[in-house]
GROMACS .gro file of C-alpha atoms in nm:
model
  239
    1UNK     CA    1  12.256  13.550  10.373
    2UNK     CA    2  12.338  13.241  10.110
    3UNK     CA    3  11.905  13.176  10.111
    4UNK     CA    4  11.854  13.560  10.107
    5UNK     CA    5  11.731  13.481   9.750
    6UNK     CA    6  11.553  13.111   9.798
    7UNK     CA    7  11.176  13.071   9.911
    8UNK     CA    8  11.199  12.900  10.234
    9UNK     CA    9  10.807  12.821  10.236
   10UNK     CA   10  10.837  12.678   9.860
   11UNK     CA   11  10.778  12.346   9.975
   12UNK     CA   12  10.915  12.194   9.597
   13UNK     CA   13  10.819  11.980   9.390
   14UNK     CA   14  10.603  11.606   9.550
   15UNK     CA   15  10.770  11.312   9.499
   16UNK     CA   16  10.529  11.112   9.347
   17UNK     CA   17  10.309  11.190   9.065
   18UNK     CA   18  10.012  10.976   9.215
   19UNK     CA   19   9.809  10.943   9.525
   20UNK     CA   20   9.649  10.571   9.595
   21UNK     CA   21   9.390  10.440   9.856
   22UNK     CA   22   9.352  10.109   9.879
   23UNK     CA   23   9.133   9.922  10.174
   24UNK     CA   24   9.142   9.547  10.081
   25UNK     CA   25   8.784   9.482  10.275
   26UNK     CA   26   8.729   9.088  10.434
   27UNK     CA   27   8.366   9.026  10.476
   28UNK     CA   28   8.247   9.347  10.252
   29UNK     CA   29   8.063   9.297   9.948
   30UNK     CA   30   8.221   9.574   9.734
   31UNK     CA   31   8.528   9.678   9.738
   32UNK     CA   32   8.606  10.029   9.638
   33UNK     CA   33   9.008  10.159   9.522
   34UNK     CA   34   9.075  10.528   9.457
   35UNK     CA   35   9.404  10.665   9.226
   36UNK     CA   36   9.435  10.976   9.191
   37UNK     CA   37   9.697  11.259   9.019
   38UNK     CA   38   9.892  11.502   9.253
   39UNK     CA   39   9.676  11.838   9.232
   40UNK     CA   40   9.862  12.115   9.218
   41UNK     CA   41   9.950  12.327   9.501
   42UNK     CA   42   9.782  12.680   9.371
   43UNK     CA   43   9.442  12.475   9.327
   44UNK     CA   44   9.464  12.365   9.697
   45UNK     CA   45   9.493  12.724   9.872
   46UNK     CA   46   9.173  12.666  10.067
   47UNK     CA   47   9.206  12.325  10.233
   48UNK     CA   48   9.037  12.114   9.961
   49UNK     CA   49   8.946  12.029   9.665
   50UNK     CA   50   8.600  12.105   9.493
   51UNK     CA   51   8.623  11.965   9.169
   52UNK     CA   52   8.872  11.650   9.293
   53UNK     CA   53   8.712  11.454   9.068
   54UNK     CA   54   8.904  11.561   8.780
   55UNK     CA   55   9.213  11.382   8.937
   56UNK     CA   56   9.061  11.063   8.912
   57UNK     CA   57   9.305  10.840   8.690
   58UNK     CA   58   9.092  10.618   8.468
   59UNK     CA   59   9.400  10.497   8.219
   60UNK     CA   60   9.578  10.217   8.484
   61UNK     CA   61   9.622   9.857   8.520
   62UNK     CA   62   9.588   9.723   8.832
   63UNK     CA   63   9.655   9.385   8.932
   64UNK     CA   64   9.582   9.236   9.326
   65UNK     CA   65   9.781   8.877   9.385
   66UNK     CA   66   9.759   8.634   9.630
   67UNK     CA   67   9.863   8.251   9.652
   68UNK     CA   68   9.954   8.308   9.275
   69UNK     CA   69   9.567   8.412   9.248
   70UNK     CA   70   9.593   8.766   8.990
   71UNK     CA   71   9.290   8.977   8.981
   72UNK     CA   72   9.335   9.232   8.689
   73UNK     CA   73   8.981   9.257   8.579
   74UNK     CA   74   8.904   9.615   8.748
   75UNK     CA   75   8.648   9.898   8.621
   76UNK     CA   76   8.538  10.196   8.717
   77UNK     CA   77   8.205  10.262   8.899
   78UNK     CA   78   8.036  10.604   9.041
   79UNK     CA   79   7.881  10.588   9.409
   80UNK     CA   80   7.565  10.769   9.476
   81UNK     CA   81   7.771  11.084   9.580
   82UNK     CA   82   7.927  11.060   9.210
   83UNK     CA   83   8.231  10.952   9.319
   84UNK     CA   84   8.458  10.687   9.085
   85UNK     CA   85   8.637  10.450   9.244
   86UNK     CA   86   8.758  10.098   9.103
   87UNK     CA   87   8.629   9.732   9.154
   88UNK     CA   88   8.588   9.363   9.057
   89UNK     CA   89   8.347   9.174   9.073
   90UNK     CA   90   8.540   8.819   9.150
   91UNK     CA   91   8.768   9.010   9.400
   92UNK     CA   92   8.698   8.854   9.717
   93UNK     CA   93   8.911   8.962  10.061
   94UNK     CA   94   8.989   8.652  10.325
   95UNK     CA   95   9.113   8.773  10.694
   96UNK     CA   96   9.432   8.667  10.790
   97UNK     CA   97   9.590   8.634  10.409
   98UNK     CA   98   9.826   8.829  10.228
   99UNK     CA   99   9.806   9.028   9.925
  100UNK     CA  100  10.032   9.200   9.702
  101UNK     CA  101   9.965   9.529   9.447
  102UNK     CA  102  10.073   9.629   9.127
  103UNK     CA  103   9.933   9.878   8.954
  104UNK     CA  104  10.099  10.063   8.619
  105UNK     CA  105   9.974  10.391   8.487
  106UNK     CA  106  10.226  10.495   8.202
  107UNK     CA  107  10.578  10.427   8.230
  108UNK     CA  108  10.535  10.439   8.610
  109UNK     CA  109  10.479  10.086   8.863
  110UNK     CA  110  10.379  10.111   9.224
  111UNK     CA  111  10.359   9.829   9.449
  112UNK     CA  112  10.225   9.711   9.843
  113UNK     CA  113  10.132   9.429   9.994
  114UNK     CA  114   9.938   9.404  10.354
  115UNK     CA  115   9.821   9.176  10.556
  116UNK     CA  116   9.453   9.158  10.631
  117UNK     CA  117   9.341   9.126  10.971
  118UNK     CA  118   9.292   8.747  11.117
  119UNK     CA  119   8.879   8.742  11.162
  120UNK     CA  120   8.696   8.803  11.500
  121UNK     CA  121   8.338   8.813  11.655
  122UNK     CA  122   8.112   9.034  11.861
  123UNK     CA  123   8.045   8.923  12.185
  124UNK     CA  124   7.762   9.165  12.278
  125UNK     CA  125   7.523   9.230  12.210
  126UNK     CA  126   7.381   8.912  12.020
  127UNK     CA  127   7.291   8.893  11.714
  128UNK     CA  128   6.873   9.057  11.706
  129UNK     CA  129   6.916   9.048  12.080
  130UNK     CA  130   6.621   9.290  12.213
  131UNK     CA  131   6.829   9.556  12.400
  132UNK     CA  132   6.569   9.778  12.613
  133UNK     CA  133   6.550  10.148  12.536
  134UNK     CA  134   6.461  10.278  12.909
  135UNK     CA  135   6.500  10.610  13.105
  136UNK     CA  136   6.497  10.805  12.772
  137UNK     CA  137   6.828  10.673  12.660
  138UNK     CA  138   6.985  10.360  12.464
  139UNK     CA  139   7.291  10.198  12.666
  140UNK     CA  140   7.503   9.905  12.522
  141UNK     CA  141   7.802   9.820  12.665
  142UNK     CA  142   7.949   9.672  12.328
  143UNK     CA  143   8.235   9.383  12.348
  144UNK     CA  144   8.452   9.183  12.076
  145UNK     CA  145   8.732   8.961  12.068
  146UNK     CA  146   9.082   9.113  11.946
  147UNK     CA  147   9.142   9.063  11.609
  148UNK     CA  148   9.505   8.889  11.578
  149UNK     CA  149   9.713   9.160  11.327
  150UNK     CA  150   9.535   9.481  11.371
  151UNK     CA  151   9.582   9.804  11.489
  152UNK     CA  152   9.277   9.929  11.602
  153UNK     CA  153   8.926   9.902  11.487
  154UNK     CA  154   8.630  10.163  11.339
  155UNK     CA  155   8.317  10.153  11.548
  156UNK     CA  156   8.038  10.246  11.303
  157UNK     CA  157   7.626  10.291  11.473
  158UNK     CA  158   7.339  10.377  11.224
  159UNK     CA  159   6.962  10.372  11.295
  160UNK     CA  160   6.662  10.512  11.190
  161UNK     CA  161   6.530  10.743  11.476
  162UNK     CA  162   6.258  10.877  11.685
  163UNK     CA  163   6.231  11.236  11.810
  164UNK     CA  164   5.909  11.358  12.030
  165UNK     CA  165   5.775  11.079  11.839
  166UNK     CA  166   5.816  11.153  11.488
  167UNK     CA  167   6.036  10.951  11.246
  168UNK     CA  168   6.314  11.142  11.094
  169UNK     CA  169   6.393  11.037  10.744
  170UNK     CA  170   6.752  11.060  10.805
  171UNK     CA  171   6.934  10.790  11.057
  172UNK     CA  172   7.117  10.841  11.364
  173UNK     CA  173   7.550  10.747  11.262
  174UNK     CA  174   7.819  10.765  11.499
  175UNK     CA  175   8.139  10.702  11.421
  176UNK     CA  176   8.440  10.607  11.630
  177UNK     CA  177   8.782  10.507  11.592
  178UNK     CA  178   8.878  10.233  11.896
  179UNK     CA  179   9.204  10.106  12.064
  180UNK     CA  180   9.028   9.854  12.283
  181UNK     CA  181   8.769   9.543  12.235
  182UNK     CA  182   8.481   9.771  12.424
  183UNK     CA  183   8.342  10.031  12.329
  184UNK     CA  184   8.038  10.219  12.585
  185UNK     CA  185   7.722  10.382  12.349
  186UNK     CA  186   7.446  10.581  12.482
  187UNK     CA  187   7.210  10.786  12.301
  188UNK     CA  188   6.900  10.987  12.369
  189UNK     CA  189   6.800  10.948  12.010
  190UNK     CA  190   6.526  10.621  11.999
  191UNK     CA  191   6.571  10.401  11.708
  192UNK     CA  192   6.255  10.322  11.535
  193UNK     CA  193   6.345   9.941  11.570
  194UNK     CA  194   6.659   9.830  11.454
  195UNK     CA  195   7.018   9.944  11.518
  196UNK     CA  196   7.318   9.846  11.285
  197UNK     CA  197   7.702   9.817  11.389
  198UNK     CA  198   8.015   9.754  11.175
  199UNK     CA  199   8.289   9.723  11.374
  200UNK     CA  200   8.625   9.728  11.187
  201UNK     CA  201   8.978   9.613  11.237
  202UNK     CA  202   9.215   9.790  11.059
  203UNK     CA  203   9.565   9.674  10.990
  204UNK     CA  204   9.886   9.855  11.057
  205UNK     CA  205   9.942  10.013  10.697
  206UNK     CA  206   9.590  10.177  10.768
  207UNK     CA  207   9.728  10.311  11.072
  208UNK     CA  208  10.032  10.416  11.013
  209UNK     CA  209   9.890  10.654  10.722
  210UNK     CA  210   9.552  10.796  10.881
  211UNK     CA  211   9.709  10.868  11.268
  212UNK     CA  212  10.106  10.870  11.214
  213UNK     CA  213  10.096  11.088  10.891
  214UNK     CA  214  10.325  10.853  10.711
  215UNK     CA  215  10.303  10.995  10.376
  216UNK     CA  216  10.323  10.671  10.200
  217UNK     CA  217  10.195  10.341  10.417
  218UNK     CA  218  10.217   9.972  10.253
  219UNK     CA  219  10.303  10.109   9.901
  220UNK     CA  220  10.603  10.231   9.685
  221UNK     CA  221  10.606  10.455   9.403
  222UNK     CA  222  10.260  10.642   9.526
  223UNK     CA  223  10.153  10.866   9.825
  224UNK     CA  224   9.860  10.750  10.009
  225UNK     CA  225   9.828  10.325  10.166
  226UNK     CA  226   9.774   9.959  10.058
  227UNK     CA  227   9.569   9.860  10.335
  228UNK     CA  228   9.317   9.598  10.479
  229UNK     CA  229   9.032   9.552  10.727
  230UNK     CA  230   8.813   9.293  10.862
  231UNK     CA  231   8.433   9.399  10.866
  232UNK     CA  232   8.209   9.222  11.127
  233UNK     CA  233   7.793   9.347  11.101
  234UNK     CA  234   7.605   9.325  11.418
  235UNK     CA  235   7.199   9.386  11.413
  236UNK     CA  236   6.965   9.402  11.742
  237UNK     CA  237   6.608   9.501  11.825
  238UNK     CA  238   6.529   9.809  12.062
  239UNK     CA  239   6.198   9.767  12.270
   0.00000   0.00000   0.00000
């Protein structure tokens, strides 16, 4: 009777004003940081966002520090999918070192630190190791060594393909996410030649936000994570 008048599925008002993704990347060449404003609820009635672009928060100061090292010299830069995301060009990620976020936009500060991943290596297959492609199919039984810190790794495959001979002008990508240091692939789908692997160990700020729905992982004052990862790159030959 006393919320006779109240709307129970009126889920009120966020918390924070700002959502922030933030994968510090060791061994990546660019890294890539998205901020973006709350959207309101009404725009978001059909599961996503189509123009999500217009969320993008340009006006903001980041700064990343480590070991009394500040980087505070970030722009903005538009992927080939026009999406903006930040960088820096001096910004370089180490495994197994800390870091610590600020970033101000207005009168408000959020703030995170993680800890990246110690560094790791593939054990198989070798690096342009010829792995046969026999009985119409591609088998690799892949293995790496745990990477001290993390949580779990992504298992990226890409190659050009074959099918019935032709070559397909788009590439063969699966994608995995992996709680162990193996991971079985098979395929039907011949590479042209080369196959290429990223295998990535993800730290527990990562985790926590992408598979226990913490709201907020690494980072106060913002929804979304401060994270880090540890990128190894594998390449072998198919004959």
């Amino acid at each position: 009777m006393f919320s006779s008048c109240e709307n129970l599925s009126d889920p009120g008002q966020p918390e924070y004003s700002y959502s922030l993704f933030f994968n510090l990347k060791a061994n990546s060449d660019k890294q890539k940081f998205y901020i973006y404003n709350i959207a309101p609820l009404d725009e978001y009635q059909s599961g996503y966002l189509p123009e999500f672009d217009k969320y993008f928060v340009t006006d903001v100061e980041i700064q990343i520090e480590s070991d009394g090292i500040i980087y505070s010299d970030f722009f903005v830069e538009t992927d080939s999918q026009g999406v903006r995301y930040f960088t820096n060009n001096n910004l370089i990620i180490y495994p197994g070192i800390e870091y610590h976020l600020k970033v101000v936009i207005a009168d408000e500060i959020i703030t995170g630190s993680t800890m990246v991943p110690k560094d790791f290596e593939i054990v198989y297959p070798l690096e342009n190791q010829i792995v046969p492609f026999s009985n119409n199919k591609l088998e690799v039984d892949y293995t790496w060594a745990k990477s001290s810190n993390s949580f779990g790794y992504l298992f990226n495959v890409l190659y050009p393909f074959l099918y019935n001979g032709t070559q397909f002008d788009d590439n063969y990508i699966l994608d995995q996410t992996v709680f162990d240091t193996t991971y079985f692939f098979d395929s039907t789908f011949e590479p042209v030649d080369t196959v290429y692997t990223t295998i990535a160990a993800f730290d527990g700020n990562y985790y926590n936000h992408l598979f226990e729905g913490k709201a907020s992982s690494g980072i106060e004052g913002a929804y979304g994570y401060f994270g880090s990862s540890v990128h190894k790159k594998l390449k072998f030959i198919v004959r």
